[in-house]
Coordinates of C-alpha atoms and ligand atoms in Angstrom, one line a residue:
M1 CA 4.2 -0.7 3.9
S2 CA 4.2 -2.4 0.4
E3 CA 1.7 -5.0 1.7
N4 CA -0.7 -2.2 2.0
V5 CA -0.5 -1.0 -1.6
R6 CA -3.0 -2.2 -4.0
P7 CA -1.2 -4.3 -6.7
E8 CA -1.0 -2.4 -10.0
T9 CA -2.1 -5.5 -11.9
M10 CA -5.4 -5.7 -9.9
E11 CA -8.3 -5.1 -12.2
R12 CA -11.2 -2.9 -11.0
I13 CA -14.1 -5.1 -10.0
T14 CA -17.0 -3.8 -12.0
T15 CA -18.9 -6.9 -13.1
E16 CA -20.4 -10.0 -11.4
A17 CA -17.9 -12.2 -13.3
L18 CA -14.9 -10.2 -11.9
A19 CA -16.5 -10.3 -8.4
N20 CA -16.9 -14.1 -8.6
A21 CA -13.2 -14.4 -9.6
F22 CA -12.3 -12.2 -6.6
I23 CA -14.5 -14.3 -4.3
D24 CA -12.9 -17.6 -5.5
E25 CA -9.4 -16.3 -5.1
Q26 CA -10.2 -14.8 -1.6
I27 CA -11.8 -18.0 -0.4
A28 CA -8.7 -20.0 -1.4
A29 CA -6.5 -17.4 0.3
L30 CA -8.6 -17.3 3.4
Q31 CA -8.6 -21.1 3.8
A32 CA -4.8 -21.2 3.4
Q33 CA -4.4 -18.4 6.0
I34 CA -6.9 -19.6 8.5
G35 CA -6.9 -23.4 8.2
D36 CA -9.2 -24.9 10.8
K37 CA -8.7 -22.1 13.3
K38 CA -11.4 -19.7 14.5
V39 CA -12.0 -16.1 13.4
L40 CA -13.8 -13.4 15.3
L41 CA -15.7 -10.5 13.5
A42 CA -17.6 -7.5 14.8
L43 CA -20.5 -7.5 12.5
S44 CA -22.3 -4.2 12.5
G45 CA -24.5 -4.9 9.5
G46 CA -22.7 -2.1 7.6
V47 CA -21.6 -2.9 4.0
D48 CA -18.0 -3.7 4.8
S49 CA -18.4 -6.0 7.7
S50 CA -21.4 -7.7 6.1
V51 CA -19.3 -8.5 3.0
V52 CA -16.4 -9.7 5.1
A53 CA -18.9 -12.0 7.0
A54 CA -20.5 -13.4 3.8
L55 CA -17.0 -14.1 2.3
L56 CA -15.7 -15.8 5.5
I57 CA -18.9 -17.9 5.9
K58 CA -18.2 -19.3 2.4
A59 CA -14.6 -19.9 3.2
I60 CA -14.7 -21.3 6.8
G61 CA -18.4 -21.7 7.8
Q62 CA -19.0 -22.2 11.5
N63 CA -15.4 -21.3 12.3
L64 CA -16.3 -17.6 11.8
V65 CA -17.8 -16.2 15.0
C66 CA -19.8 -13.0 14.3
V67 CA -20.6 -10.7 17.1
H68 CA -23.3 -8.2 16.6
V69 CA -23.5 -5.6 19.3
N70 CA -26.8 -3.8 19.6
H71 CA -25.7 -0.5 21.4
G72 CA -29.2 0.9 21.1
L73 CA -28.1 3.5 18.5
L74 CA -28.9 1.5 15.4
R75 CA -31.6 2.4 12.9
K76 CA -35.0 0.8 13.1
G77 CA -34.9 -2.8 11.9
E78 CA -31.1 -3.1 11.7
P79 CA -30.4 -5.7 14.4
E80 CA -33.4 -7.8 13.1
Q81 CA -32.0 -7.7 9.6
V82 CA -28.5 -8.8 10.7
I83 CA -30.1 -11.8 12.6
E84 CA -32.4 -12.6 9.6
V85 CA -29.7 -12.5 6.9
F86 CA -26.8 -14.0 8.7
R87 CA -28.2 -16.4 11.3
N88 CA -31.4 -17.5 9.5
Q89 CA -30.4 -17.3 5.8
M90 CA -26.6 -17.8 5.8
N91 CA -26.6 -20.1 8.9
A92 CA -23.8 -18.0 10.4
N93 CA -22.4 -18.6 13.9
L94 CA -23.8 -15.3 15.2
V95 CA -23.6 -14.0 18.7
Y96 CA -26.2 -11.3 19.3
V97 CA -25.4 -9.0 22.2
D98 CA -28.2 -6.8 23.6
A99 CA -26.2 -4.0 25.2
V100 CA -28.8 -1.3 24.9
D101 CA -29.2 -0.6 28.6
R102 CA -25.5 -0.7 29.2
F103 CA -24.7 1.9 26.5
L104 CA -27.6 4.2 27.4
D105 CA -26.7 4.1 31.1
K106 CA -23.2 5.1 30.3
L107 CA -24.3 7.9 28.1
A108 CA -26.9 9.3 30.5
G109 CA -26.4 13.0 31.1
V110 CA -23.4 13.3 28.7
A111 CA -24.0 16.2 26.3
E112 CA -20.6 16.9 24.8
P113 CA -20.3 15.3 21.3
E114 CA -16.7 14.1 21.7
K115 CA -17.3 12.6 25.1
K116 CA -20.4 10.8 23.7
R117 CA -18.2 9.4 20.8
K118 CA -15.5 8.3 23.3
I119 CA -18.0 6.5 25.6
I120 CA -19.6 4.7 22.6
G121 CA -16.2 3.6 21.2
A122 CA -14.8 2.5 24.6
E123 CA -17.9 0.7 25.6
F124 CA -18.0 -1.1 22.3
I125 CA -14.5 -2.4 22.8
R126 CA -15.4 -3.5 26.3
V127 CA -18.5 -5.5 25.1
F128 CA -16.5 -7.0 22.2
E129 CA -13.7 -7.9 24.5
E130 CA -16.1 -9.7 26.9
E131 CA -17.5 -11.7 24.0
A132 CA -14.0 -12.5 22.7
R133 CA -13.1 -13.9 26.1
K134 CA -16.1 -16.2 26.2
Q135 CA -14.9 -17.9 22.9
D136 CA -12.3 -20.6 22.9
G137 CA -9.6 -21.0 20.3
I138 CA -9.9 -17.7 18.5
E139 CA -6.7 -16.9 16.6
F140 CA -7.8 -14.3 14.0
L141 CA -9.7 -11.1 14.0
A142 CA -11.5 -10.2 10.8
Q143 CA -12.0 -6.5 9.9
G144 CA -13.9 -4.8 7.1
T145 CA -11.0 -2.5 6.3
I146 CA -11.3 -1.2 2.7
Y147 CA -8.7 0.7 0.6
P148 CA -9.9 4.2 1.5
D149 CA -9.3 3.4 5.1
I150 CA -5.7 2.6 4.3
L151 CA -5.2 5.6 2.1
E152 CA -6.9 8.1 4.5
S153 CA -6.3 6.9 8.0
D154 CA -3.3 4.6 8.1
G155 CA -5.5 1.5 8.0
V156 CA -7.4 2.4 11.2
K157 CA -11.0 1.5 10.7
A158 CA -12.2 4.1 13.2
H159 CA -15.9 3.2 13.1
H160 CA -15.3 -0.4 13.7
N161 CA -13.8 0.6 17.1
V162 CA -12.0 -2.6 17.7
G163 CA -8.5 -1.2 17.6
G164 CA -8.2 -1.0 21.3
L165 CA -8.3 -4.7 22.4
P166 CA -5.9 -5.5 25.2
E167 CA -2.5 -7.1 24.7
D168 CA -3.6 -10.7 25.3
L169 CA -6.3 -10.4 22.7
Q170 CA -4.1 -9.2 19.8
F171 CA -5.2 -11.7 17.2
E172 CA -3.8 -12.0 13.7
L173 CA -5.8 -9.7 11.3
V174 CA -7.8 -11.0 8.4
E175 CA -8.7 -8.2 6.0
P176 CA -9.9 -9.6 2.7
L177 CA -11.3 -6.2 1.4
K178 CA -8.3 -4.1 2.1
F179 CA -7.6 -3.3 -1.6
L180 CA -11.2 -2.7 -2.6
F181 CA -12.9 0.6 -3.1
K182 CA -16.4 1.0 -1.9
D183 CA -18.1 0.5 -5.3
E184 CA -16.1 -2.8 -5.6
V185 CA -17.2 -4.0 -2.2
R186 CA -20.8 -3.5 -3.2
V187 CA -20.3 -5.5 -6.4
V188 CA -18.7 -8.3 -4.4
G189 CA -21.5 -8.1 -1.8
K190 CA -24.2 -8.4 -4.5
A191 CA -22.4 -11.4 -6.0
L192 CA -22.3 -13.0 -2.5
G193 CA -26.0 -12.8 -2.4
L194 CA -26.5 -10.1 0.2
P195 CA -29.8 -8.2 0.0
D196 CA -29.8 -4.8 -1.8
G197 CA -30.8 -3.0 1.4
M198 CA -27.5 -4.1 2.9
V199 CA -25.3 -3.7 -0.2
Y200 CA -26.5 -0.3 -1.3
R201 CA -27.2 1.4 2.0
Q202 CA -26.2 4.9 2.7
P203 CA -23.3 5.8 5.0
F204 CA -24.1 5.5 8.7
P205 CA -21.6 6.7 11.3
G206 CA -20.2 4.3 13.9
P207 CA -21.7 6.1 16.9
G208 CA -25.0 5.7 15.0
L209 CA -28.1 7.6 16.1
G210 CA -26.0 8.9 19.0
V211 CA -24.7 11.7 16.8
R212 CA -28.3 12.5 15.7
C213 CA -29.9 12.6 19.2
L214 CA -28.3 15.9 20.1
G215 CA -27.1 16.8 23.6
A216 CA -27.5 14.2 26.3
I217 CA -29.3 11.1 24.9
T218 CA -32.7 10.4 26.4
R219 CA -34.8 7.4 25.5
D220 CA -37.8 9.4 24.3
R221 CA -35.7 11.5 21.9
L222 CA -33.7 8.5 20.7
E223 CA -37.0 6.8 19.8
A224 CA -38.1 10.0 18.1
V225 CA -35.0 10.0 15.9
R226 CA -35.3 6.3 15.2
E227 CA -39.0 6.5 14.2
S228 CA -38.7 9.7 12.2
D229 CA -35.7 8.3 10.3
A230 CA -37.7 5.1 9.5
I231 CA -40.5 7.3 8.1
L232 CA -38.1 9.4 6.1
R233 CA -36.4 6.3 4.6
E234 CA -39.7 4.7 3.8
E235 CA -41.0 7.8 2.0
F236 CA -37.7 8.4 0.1
A237 CA -37.8 4.7 -1.1
K238 CA -41.5 5.0 -2.2
N239 CA -40.8 8.2 -4.1
G240 CA -37.7 7.2 -6.0
L241 CA -35.1 9.1 -3.9
E242 CA -33.5 6.0 -2.3
G243 CA -30.2 5.4 -4.2
K244 CA -30.4 8.9 -5.7
V245 CA -29.8 11.0 -2.6
W246 CA -26.4 10.3 -1.1
Q247 CA -27.4 10.6 2.6
Y248 CA -30.6 11.4 4.4
F249 CA -31.6 11.2 8.0
T250 CA -33.3 13.0 10.8
A251 CA -31.9 14.6 14.0
V252 CA -33.6 15.7 17.2
P253 CA -32.3 18.6 19.2
D254 CA -32.6 18.8 23.0
F255 CA -35.1 21.5 23.4
K256 CA -38.9 21.7 23.2
S257 CA -41.3 24.2 21.8
V258 CA -45.0 24.9 22.1
G259 CA -47.4 23.4 19.6
V260 CA -51.0 22.3 19.4
K261 CA -52.6 18.9 18.8
D262 CA -56.3 18.0 19.0
G263 CA -57.1 21.5 20.3
K264 CA -54.6 21.0 23.2
R265 CA -51.3 22.8 23.8
T266 CA -48.2 20.5 23.4
F267 CA -44.7 21.0 24.5
A268 CA -42.5 18.7 22.4
F269 CA -39.4 18.3 20.3
P270 CA -38.8 19.3 16.7
V271 CA -37.4 16.8 14.1
I272 CA -34.8 18.1 11.6
I273 CA -34.6 16.5 8.2
R274 CA -31.3 16.5 6.3
A275 CA -30.8 15.2 2.7
V276 CA -27.5 15.8 1.0
N277 CA -25.4 14.9 -2.0
T278 CA -21.7 14.7 -2.2
K279 CA -18.8 12.8 -3.8
D280 CA -16.3 12.6 -1.0
A281 CA -18.2 14.0 2.1
M282 CA -15.8 16.9 2.3
T283 CA -18.4 19.3 0.7
A284 CA -22.1 18.6 0.2
T285 CA -25.1 20.2 -1.4
V286 CA -28.7 20.0 -0.2
E287 CA -31.1 17.8 -2.2
N288 CA -34.0 19.7 -3.7
V289 CA -36.7 17.4 -2.2
P290 CA -40.2 18.2 -3.7
F291 CA -42.1 20.5 -1.4
E292 CA -45.2 18.3 -1.4
L293 CA -43.2 15.3 -0.3
L294 CA -41.7 17.3 2.5
Q295 CA -45.2 18.3 3.6
H296 CA -46.3 14.7 3.5
I297 CA -43.4 13.5 5.5
T298 CA -44.0 16.4 8.0
Q299 CA -47.6 15.3 8.3
R300 CA -46.6 11.7 9.0
I301 CA -43.8 12.5 11.5
T302 CA -46.0 14.9 13.5
S303 CA -48.9 12.4 13.7
E304 CA -47.0 9.1 14.0
V305 CA -44.0 10.0 16.2
E306 CA -44.4 10.6 19.9
N307 CA -43.1 13.7 21.5
V308 CA -42.7 15.6 18.2
N309 CA -44.7 18.7 17.2
R310 CA -42.7 20.3 14.4
V311 CA -40.5 19.3 11.4
L312 CA -37.7 21.4 9.9
Y313 CA -35.8 21.0 6.7
D314 CA -32.1 21.8 6.8
L315 CA -31.1 24.0 3.8
T316 CA -27.5 24.3 4.8
P317 CA -24.7 23.1 2.4
K318 CA -21.4 21.8 3.7
P319 CA -19.7 24.2 4.4
S320 CA -21.0 25.9 6.5
G321 CA -22.8 23.0 8.1
T322 CA -21.3 19.5 8.4
I323 CA -23.4 16.6 7.1
E324 CA -24.2 15.3 10.6
W325 CA -25.6 17.6 13.3
E326 CA -23.8 16.0 16.2
Ligands
LIG401 P1 -19.6 15.3 8.6 O1 -20.7 15.4 9.6 O2 -18.3 15.4 9.2 O3 -19.7 13.8 8.0 O4 -19.8 16.3 7.4 C1 -19.1 13.4 6.9 C2 -19.5 12.0 6.6 O5 -18.9 11.1 7.6 C3 -19.9 10.3 8.3 N1 -19.5 10.1 9.7 C4 -18.9 9.0 10.1 N2 -18.6 7.9 9.4 N3 -17.8 7.0 11.4 C5 -18.1 6.9 10.1 O6 -17.8 5.8 9.5 C6 -18.0 8.1 12.2 O7 -17.8 8.2 13.3 C7 -18.6 9.2 11.4 N4 -19.0 10.4 11.8 C8 -19.5 11.0 10.7 C9 -21.2 11.2 8.1 O8 -22.4 10.4 8.3 C10 -21.0 11.7 6.7 O9 -21.4 10.8 5.8

């Protein structure tokens, strides 16, 4: 157990200089642990896995094999950003897996939230396992475990969903961030040269837009979630709310209502906007978004996003609502 306790002597990483010292120390430790063997990493593009990837690229270069699984539930532009940053800019050995149809086929007709989560998690492991089997000579599995994962959930990084690999694929674990808190991971990520959009991004659940496309996922509503979320993020960034509001996103329920567009009756979906602030995600308050901005975002979503005719703003704190709609 003691190997999972942050050493008391470890200084809190708050500056670039401290981050650089941590990076140098970790590179030496990783090189000593790994030697000339190969390491596999599920790279979601989230802060933790991205920082692990950047660190390992520095330490072992092409011997890190990053697998990015596009399950179709990522936000607009995310797979493209992973490819741009890691393959094009950092010259990583990156395997991109387009598993969109595979996930959406498995999820077709499944409305129950826990079942959806289980399908996404299980399918992720299956895709990752298949990619692992295609690689020769892998001896290590890197994970973006951070200290809160150890403190809160016995070291299980639930949203990385790689805990369930079969017996013959039980690689030795490489977890260079396991004693870091989230703010320290961001400082290290910045020092490693990752873009701000990756380092400071808001939390995003492992099952992704799957928890925001309510009920049974359909492609039309999934696109409505993805496109409306992109508009919301763009407008929050333009209006100084990015980095100020803890988490903001849209959700699309599985019912339609009557509206009117260009003098014609429509029958389409509503989009729900949620924007909340919290310290620990256990309770949350609603951001007081300026009314004019909400009106502008409503105007954009109803005119730019297909199959949508209304926008609603969720005024519910947590409790009684959770942050996600699911
Ligand atoms: P709720 O909806 O329970 O969400 O109030 C609290 C926070 O947890 C995030 N969340 C997840 N994060 N994997 C994650 O890493 C998940 O499966 C998951 N589900 C919810 C949610 O976005 C919010 O920030």
